[in-house]
GROMACS .gro file of C-alpha atoms in nm:
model
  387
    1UNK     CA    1   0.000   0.000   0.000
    2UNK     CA    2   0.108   0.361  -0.060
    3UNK     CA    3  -0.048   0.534   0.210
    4UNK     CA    4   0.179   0.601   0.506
    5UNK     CA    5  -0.093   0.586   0.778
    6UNK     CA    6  -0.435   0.463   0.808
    7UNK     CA    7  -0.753   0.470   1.073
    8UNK     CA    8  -0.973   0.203   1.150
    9UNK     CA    9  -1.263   0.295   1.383
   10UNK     CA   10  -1.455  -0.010   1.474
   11UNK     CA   11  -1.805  -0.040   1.766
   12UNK     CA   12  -1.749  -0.272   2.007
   13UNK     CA   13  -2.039  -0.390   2.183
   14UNK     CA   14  -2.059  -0.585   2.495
   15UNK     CA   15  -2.302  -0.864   2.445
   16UNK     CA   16  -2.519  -1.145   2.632
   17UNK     CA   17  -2.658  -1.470   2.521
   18UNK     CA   18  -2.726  -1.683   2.792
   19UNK     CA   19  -2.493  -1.599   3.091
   20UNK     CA   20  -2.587  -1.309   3.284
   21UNK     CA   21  -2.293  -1.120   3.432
   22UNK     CA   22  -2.217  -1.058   3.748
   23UNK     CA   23  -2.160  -0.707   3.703
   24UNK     CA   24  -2.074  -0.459   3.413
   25UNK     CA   25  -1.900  -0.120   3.468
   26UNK     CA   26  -1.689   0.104   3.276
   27UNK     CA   27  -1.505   0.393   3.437
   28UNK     CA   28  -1.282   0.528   3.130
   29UNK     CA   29  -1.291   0.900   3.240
   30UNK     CA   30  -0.908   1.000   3.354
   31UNK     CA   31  -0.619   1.104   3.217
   32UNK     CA   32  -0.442   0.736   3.344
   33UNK     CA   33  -0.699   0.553   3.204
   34UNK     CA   34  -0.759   0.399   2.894
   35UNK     CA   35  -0.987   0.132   2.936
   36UNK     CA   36  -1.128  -0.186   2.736
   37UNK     CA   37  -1.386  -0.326   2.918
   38UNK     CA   38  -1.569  -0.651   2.874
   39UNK     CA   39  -1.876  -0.826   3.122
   40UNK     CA   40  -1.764  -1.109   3.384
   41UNK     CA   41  -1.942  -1.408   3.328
   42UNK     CA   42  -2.001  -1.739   3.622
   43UNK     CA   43  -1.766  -1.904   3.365
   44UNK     CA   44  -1.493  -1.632   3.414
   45UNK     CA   45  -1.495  -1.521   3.014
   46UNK     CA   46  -1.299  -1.156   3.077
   47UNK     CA   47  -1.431  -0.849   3.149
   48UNK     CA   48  -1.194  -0.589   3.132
   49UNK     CA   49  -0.930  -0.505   2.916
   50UNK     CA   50  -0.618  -0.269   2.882
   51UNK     CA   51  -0.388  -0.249   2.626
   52UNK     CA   52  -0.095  -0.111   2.736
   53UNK     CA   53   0.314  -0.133   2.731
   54UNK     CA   54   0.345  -0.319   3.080
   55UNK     CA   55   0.665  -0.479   3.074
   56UNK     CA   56   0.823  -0.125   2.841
   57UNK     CA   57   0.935  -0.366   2.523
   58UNK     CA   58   0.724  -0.103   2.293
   59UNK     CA   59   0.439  -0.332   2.232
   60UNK     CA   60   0.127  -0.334   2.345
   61UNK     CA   61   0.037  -0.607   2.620
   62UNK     CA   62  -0.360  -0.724   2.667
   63UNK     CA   63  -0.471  -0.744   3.031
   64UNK     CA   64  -0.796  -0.974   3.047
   65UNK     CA   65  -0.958  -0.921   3.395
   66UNK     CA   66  -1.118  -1.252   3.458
   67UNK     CA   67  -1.335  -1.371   3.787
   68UNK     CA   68  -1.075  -1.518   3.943
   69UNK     CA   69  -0.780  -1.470   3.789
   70UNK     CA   70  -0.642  -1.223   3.535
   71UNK     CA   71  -0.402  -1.281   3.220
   72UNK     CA   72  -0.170  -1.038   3.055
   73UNK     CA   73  -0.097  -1.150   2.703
   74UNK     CA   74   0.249  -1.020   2.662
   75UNK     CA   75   0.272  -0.769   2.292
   76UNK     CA   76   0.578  -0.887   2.063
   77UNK     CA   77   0.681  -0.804   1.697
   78UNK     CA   78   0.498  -1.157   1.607
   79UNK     CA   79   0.195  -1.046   1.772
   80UNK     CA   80   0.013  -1.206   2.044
   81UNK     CA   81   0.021  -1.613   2.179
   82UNK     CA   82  -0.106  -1.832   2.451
   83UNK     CA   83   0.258  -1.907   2.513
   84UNK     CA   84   0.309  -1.560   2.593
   85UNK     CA   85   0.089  -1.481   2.937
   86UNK     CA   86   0.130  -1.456   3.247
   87UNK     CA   87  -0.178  -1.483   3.540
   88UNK     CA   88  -0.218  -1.294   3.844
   89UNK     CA   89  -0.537  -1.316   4.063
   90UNK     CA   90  -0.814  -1.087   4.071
   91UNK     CA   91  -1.099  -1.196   4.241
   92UNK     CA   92  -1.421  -1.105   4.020
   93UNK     CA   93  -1.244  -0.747   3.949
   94UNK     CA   94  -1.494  -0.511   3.858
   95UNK     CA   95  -1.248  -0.302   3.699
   96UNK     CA   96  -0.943  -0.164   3.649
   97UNK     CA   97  -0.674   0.069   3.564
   98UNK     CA   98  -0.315   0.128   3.533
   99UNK     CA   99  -0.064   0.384   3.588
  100UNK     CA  100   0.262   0.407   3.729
  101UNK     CA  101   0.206   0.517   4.082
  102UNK     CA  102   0.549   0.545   4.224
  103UNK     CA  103   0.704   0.709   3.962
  104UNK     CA  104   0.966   0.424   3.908
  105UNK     CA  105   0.926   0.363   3.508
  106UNK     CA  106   0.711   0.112   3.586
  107UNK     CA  107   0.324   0.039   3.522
  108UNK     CA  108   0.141  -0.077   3.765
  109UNK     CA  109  -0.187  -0.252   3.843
  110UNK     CA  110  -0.477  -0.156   3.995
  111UNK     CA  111  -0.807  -0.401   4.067
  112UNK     CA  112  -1.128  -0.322   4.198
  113UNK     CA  113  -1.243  -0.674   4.356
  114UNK     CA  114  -1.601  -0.665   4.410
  115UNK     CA  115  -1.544  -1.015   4.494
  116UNK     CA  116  -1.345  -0.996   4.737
  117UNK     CA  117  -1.331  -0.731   5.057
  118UNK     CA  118  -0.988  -0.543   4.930
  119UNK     CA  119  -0.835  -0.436   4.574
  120UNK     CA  120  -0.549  -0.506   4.473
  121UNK     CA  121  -0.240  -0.302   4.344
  122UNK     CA  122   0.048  -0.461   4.149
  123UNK     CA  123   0.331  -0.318   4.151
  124UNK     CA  124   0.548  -0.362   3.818
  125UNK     CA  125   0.862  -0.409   3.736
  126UNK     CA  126   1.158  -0.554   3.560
  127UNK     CA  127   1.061  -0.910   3.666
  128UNK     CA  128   0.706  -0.866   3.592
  129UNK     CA  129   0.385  -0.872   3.846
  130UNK     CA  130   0.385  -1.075   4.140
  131UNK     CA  131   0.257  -1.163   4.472
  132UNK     CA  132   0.531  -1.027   4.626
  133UNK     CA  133   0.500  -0.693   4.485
  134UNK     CA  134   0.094  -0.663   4.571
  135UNK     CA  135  -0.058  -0.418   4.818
  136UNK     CA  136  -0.401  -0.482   4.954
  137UNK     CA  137  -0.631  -0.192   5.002
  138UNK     CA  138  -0.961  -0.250   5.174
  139UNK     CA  139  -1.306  -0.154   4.958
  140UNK     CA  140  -1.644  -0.238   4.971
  141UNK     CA  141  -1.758  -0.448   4.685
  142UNK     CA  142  -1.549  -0.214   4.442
  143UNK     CA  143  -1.738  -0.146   4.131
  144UNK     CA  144  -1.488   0.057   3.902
  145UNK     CA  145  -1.144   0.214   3.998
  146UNK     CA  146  -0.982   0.522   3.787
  147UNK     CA  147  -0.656   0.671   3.922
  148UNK     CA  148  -0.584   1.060   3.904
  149UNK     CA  149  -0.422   1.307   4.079
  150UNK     CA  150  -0.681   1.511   4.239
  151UNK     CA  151  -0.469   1.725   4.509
  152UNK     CA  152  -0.205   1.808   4.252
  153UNK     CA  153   0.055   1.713   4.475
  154UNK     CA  154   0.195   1.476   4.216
  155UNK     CA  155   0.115   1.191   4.306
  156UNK     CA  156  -0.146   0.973   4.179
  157UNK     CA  157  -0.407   0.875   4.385
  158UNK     CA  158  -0.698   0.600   4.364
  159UNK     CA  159  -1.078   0.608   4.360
  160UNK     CA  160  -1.265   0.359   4.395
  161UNK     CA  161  -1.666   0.313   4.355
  162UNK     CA  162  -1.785   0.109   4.613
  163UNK     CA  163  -2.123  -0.040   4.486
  164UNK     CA  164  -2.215  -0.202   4.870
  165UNK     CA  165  -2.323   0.054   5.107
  166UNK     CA  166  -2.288   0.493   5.103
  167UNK     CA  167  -1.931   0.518   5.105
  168UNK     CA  168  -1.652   0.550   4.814
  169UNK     CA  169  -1.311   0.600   4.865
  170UNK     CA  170  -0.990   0.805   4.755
  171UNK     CA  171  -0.673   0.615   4.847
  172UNK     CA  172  -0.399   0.933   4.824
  173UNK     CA  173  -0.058   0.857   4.704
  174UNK     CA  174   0.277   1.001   4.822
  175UNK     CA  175   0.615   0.872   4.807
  176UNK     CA  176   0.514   0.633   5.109
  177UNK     CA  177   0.272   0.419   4.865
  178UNK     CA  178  -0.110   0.350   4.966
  179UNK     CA  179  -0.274   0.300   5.290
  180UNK     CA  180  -0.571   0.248   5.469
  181UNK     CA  181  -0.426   0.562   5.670
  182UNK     CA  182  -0.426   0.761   5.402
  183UNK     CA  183  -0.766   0.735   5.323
  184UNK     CA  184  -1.104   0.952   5.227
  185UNK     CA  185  -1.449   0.836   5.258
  186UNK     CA  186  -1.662   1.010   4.994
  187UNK     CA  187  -2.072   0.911   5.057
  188UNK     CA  188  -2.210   0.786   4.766
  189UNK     CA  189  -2.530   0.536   4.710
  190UNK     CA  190  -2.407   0.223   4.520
  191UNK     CA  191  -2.178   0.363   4.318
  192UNK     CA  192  -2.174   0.237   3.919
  193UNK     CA  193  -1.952   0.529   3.777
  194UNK     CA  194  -1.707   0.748   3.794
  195UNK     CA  195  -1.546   1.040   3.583
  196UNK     CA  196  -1.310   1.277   3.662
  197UNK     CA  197  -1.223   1.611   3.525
  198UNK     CA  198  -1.226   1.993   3.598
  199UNK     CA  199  -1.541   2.061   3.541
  200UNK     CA  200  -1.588   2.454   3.647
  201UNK     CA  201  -1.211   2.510   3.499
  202UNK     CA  202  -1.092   2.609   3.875
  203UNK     CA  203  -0.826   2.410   3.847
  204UNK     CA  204  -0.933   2.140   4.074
  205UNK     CA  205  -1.051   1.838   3.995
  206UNK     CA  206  -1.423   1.709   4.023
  207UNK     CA  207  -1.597   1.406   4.076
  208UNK     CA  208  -1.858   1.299   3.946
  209UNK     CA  209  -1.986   0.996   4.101
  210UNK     CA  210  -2.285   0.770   3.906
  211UNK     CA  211  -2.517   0.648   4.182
  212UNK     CA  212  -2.796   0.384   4.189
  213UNK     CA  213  -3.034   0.622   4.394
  214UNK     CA  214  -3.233   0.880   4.257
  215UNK     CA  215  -2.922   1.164   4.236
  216UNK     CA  216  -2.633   1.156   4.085
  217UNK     CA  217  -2.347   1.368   4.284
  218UNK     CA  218  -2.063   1.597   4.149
  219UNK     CA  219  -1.758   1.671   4.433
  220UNK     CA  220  -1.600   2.019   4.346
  221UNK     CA  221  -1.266   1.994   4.376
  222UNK     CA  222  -1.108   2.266   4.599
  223UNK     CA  223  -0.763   2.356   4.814
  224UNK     CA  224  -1.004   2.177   5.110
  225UNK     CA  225  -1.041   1.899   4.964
  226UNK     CA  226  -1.404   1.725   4.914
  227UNK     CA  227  -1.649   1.708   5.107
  228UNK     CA  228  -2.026   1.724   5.118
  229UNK     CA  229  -2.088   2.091   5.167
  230UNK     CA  230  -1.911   2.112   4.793
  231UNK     CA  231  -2.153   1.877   4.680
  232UNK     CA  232  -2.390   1.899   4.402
  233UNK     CA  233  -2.690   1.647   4.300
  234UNK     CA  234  -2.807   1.544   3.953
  235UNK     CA  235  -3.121   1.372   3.924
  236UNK     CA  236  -3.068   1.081   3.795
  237UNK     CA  237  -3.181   0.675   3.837
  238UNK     CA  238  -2.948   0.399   3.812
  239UNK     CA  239  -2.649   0.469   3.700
  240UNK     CA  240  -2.373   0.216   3.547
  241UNK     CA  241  -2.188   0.488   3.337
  242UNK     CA  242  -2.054   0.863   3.350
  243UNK     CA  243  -1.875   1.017   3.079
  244UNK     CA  244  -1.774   1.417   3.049
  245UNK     CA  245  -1.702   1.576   2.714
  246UNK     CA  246  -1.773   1.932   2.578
  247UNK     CA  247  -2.065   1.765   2.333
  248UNK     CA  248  -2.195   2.096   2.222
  249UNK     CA  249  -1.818   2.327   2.150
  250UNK     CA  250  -1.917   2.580   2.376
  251UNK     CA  251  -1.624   2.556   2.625
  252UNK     CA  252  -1.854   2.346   2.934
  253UNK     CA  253  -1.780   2.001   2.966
  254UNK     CA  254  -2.141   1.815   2.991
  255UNK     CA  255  -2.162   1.510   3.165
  256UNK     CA  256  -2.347   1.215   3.007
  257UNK     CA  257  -2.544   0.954   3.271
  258UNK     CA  258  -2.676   0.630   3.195
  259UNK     CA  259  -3.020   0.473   3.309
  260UNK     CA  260  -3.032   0.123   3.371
  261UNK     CA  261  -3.378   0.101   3.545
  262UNK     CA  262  -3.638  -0.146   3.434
  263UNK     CA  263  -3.688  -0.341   3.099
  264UNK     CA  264  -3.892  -0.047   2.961
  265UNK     CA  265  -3.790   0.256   2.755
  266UNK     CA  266  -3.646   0.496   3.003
  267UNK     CA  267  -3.422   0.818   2.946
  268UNK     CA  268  -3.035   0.892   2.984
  269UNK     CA  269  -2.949   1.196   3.039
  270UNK     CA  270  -2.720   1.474   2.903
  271UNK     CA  271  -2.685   1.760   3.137
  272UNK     CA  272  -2.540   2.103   2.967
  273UNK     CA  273  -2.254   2.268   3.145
  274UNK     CA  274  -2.300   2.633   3.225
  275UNK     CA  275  -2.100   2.872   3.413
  276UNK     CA  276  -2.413   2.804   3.672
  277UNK     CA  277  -2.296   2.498   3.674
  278UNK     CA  278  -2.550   2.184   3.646
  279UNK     CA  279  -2.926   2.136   3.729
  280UNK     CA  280  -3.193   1.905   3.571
  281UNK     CA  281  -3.382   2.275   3.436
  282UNK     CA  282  -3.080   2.226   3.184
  283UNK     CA  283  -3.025   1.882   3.047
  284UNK     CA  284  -3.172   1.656   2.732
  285UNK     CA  285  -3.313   1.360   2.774
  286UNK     CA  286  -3.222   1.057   2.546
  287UNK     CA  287  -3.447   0.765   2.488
  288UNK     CA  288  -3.269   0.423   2.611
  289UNK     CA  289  -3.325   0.068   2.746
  290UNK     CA  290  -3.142  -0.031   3.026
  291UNK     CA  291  -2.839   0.094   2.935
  292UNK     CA  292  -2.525  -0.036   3.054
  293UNK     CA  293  -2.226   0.177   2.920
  294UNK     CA  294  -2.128   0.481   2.724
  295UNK     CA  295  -1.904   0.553   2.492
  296UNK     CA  296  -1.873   0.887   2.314
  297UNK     CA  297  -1.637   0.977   2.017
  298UNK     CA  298  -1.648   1.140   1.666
  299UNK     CA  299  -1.818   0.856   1.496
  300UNK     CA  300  -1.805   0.993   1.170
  301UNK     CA  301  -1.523   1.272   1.123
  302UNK     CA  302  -1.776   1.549   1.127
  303UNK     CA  303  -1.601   1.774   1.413
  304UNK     CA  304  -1.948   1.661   1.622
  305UNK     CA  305  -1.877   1.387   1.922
  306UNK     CA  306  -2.119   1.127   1.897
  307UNK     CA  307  -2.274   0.929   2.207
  308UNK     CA  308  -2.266   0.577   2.158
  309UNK     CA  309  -2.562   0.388   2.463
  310UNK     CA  310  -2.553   0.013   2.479
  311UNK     CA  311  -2.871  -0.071   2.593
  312UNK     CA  312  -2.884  -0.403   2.821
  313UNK     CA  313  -3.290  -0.451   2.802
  314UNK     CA  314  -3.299  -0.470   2.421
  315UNK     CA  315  -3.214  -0.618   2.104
  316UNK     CA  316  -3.019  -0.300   1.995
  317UNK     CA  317  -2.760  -0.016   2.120
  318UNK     CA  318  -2.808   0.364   2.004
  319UNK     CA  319  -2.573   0.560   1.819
  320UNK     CA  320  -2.701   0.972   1.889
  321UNK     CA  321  -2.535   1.199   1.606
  322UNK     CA  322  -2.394   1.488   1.754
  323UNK     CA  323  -2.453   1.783   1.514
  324UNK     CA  324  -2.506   2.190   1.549
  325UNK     CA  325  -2.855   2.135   1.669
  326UNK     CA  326  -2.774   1.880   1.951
  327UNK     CA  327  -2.881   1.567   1.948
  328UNK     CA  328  -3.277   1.399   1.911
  329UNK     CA  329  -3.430   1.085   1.834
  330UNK     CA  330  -3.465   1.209   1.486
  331UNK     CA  331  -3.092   1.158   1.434
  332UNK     CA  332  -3.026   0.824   1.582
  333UNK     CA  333  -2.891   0.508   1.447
  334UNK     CA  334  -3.021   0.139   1.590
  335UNK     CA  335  -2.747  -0.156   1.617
  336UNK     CA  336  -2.863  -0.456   1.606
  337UNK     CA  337  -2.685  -0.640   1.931
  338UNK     CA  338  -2.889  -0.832   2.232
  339UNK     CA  339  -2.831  -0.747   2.563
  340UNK     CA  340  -2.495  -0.526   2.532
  341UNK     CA  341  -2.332  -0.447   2.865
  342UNK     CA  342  -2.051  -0.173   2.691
  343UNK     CA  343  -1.908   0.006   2.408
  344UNK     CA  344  -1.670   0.221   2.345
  345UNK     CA  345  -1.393   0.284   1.944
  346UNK     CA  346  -1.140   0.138   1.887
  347UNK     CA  347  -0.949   0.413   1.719
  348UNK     CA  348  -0.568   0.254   1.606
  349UNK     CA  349  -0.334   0.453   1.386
  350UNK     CA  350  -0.119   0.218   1.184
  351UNK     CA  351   0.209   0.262   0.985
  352UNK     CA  352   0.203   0.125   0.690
  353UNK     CA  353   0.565  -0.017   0.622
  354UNK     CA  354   0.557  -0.215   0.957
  355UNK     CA  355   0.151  -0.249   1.085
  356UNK     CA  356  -0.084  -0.395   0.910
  357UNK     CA  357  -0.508  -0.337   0.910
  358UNK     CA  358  -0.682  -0.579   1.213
  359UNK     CA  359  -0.916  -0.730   1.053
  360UNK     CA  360  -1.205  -0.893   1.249
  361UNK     CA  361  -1.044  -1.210   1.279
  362UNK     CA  362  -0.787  -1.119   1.485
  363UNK     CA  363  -0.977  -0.931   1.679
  364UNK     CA  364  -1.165  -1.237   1.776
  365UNK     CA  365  -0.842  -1.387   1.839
  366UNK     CA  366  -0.715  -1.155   2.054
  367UNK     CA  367  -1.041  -1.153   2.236
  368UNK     CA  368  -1.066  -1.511   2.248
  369UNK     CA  369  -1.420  -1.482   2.145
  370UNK     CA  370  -1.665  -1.702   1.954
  371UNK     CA  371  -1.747  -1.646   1.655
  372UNK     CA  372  -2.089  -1.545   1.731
  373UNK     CA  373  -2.023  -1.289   2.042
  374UNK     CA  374  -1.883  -0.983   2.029
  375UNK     CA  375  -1.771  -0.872   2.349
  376UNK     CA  376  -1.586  -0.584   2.459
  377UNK     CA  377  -1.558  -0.175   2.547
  378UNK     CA  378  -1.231  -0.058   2.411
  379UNK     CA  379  -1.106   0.324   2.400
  380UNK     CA  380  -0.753   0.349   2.326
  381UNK     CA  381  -0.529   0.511   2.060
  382UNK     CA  382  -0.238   0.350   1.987
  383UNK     CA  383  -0.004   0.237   1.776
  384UNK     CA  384  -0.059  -0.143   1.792
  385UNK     CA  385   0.185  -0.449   1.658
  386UNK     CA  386  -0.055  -0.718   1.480
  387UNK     CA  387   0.050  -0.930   1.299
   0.00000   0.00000   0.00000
């Protein structure tokens, strides 16, 4: 081929036949993490994926989190084998993300274990991931981790969503590592999502936390810290996915919540940033069915990000067309895929004289799917090595 570099977008949807998962989250909203998330399954087929340089080789490694235990498949210039992976347990891990927290070089490993009563962090380095090398850090039936550094002392620190009870928590880093002593409780209500960005442009980072209950909450990020006084609510009703992108140009990020509730046609929500901030007098509603995940990107290269719902309850996921006058049933697209528990674009740049195109088969191997289930969230640009 002549061309020196080429873009492949492709939809990944998160699908269910007969297995019903124990859980399906996606948290990709940080600047640490880029996340490729897939639903958990009694049989332990994966559920989350990253692909990311963990052992610094310059290829991409695959980390499958699995119910019990998790696999990195190790990236090489011949691509990707099963006699190239290494295991490391994970009990049911809800999510994930990576990141290297201390600053040696090194990625490293975070877990949420919803089964299991603390995460996990593995620490990497030059001899790989190991027991050894693992800090335990107590959470409640963890949900969905993303890591940022929300004091802007430099060091990254953890959040976790803690789906059992009315707490969440922010492990904060420092050249000490992690501790349960160096913890903040943040009250949330079953928490399915979590995104993370400067939302009022103080600054300071905000949360904002996707709840089960009937509000949503945002933490303002300040010199104080977080806290409930800084809190506002979002009206909003089950919530497995938060997202935050400027959807309409204007210079507000708006924050995009999911609704899971019920087997009926219910509404996600959009709600418009403002210099006022957020209320429910300023949001759009979007027609969906028990939606699971969000993705949002620039579907089709019109300078308009696109919202991408997979719907749980149905036999198809929405694609809303973002476009000058916002976005409406009117300009929707149906996919036809049962049950979907995520989605997110992959978006991989390839070079031409040494990458070639992924086609779908490889995909599925890489996935180790069937050929009749497509599983997967993946948002990620990369270079990639497949061969």
């Amino acid at each position: 081929m002549s061309f020196n570099y080429k873009s492949v977008i492709i939809l990944l949807f998160a699908l269910i036949f007969t297995l019903d998962p124990l859980y399906a989250n996606s948290n990709p909203d940080s600047e640490h993490d880029n996340s490729f998330f897939l639903p958990t399954y009694p049989n332990g087929t994966s559920y989350h994926i990253k692909p990311l340089d963990l052992n610094g080789d310059g290829f991409n490694d695959i980390l499958f989190s699995t119910g019990t235990t998790s696999r990195i498949f190790w990236g090489s210039r011949q691509g990707y084998s099963n006699d190239s992976k290494t295991d490391i347990l994970s009990p049911s891990a809800g999510g994930v993300s990576v990141s290297d927290l201390n600053k040696d070089g090194w990625l490293d490993i975070v877990f949420a274990n919803y089964g299991n009563p603390s995460s996990f962090i593995y620490y990497g380095g030059p001899n790989g991931f190991s027991k050894s090398k693992r800090v335990d850090l107590p959470t409640s039936k963890a949900f969905g981790v993303t890591i940022s550094d929300l004091n802007n002392d430099g060091w990254p620190d953890i959040i976790f969503c803690n789906y059992n009870g009315t707490k969440s928590y922010v492990y904060w880093g420092s050249a000490s590592g992690f501790s349960i002593s160096n913890k903040s409780d943040i009250e949330t209500w079953s928490a399915g999502g979590v995104s993370i960005r400067d939302l009022n442009n103080d600054g300071f980072k905000d949360i904002v936390f996707g709840n089960f209950s009937s509000n949503s909450y945002i933490y303002w990020g300040s010199a104080s810290g977080y806290s409930n006084s800084q809190r506002s609510l979002i009206p909003s009703s089950w919530v497995y996915g938060a997202s935050v992108e400027d959807l309409n140009k204007d210079g507000h990020l708006d924050i995009v919540l999911t609704s899971y509730s019920g087997v009926s046609q219910v509404n996600s929500y959009i709600y418009w940033g403002s210099p006022s901030g957020y209320s429910a007098s300023n949001r759009t509603l979007l027609p969906t069915k028990g939606t699971a995940g969000v993705g949002i990107c620039d579907l089709n290269k019109d300078g308009w990000l696109d919202i991408v719902f997979s719907n749980y309850q149905s036999s198809t996921s929405t694609v809303y067309w973002g476009g000058p006058l916002g976005y409406s049933i009117q300009n929707k697209t149906e996919f036809l895929v049962t049950g979907s528990t995520g989605v997110t674009v992959v978006m991989q740049h390839y070079n031409a004289f040494v990458r070639k195109e992924l086609p779908m088969e490889k995909i599925s191997l890489i996935l180790g799917l069937g050929g009749a289930r497509s599983t997967g969230e993946f948002l990620h640009d990369a270079n990639a090595s497949i061969t």
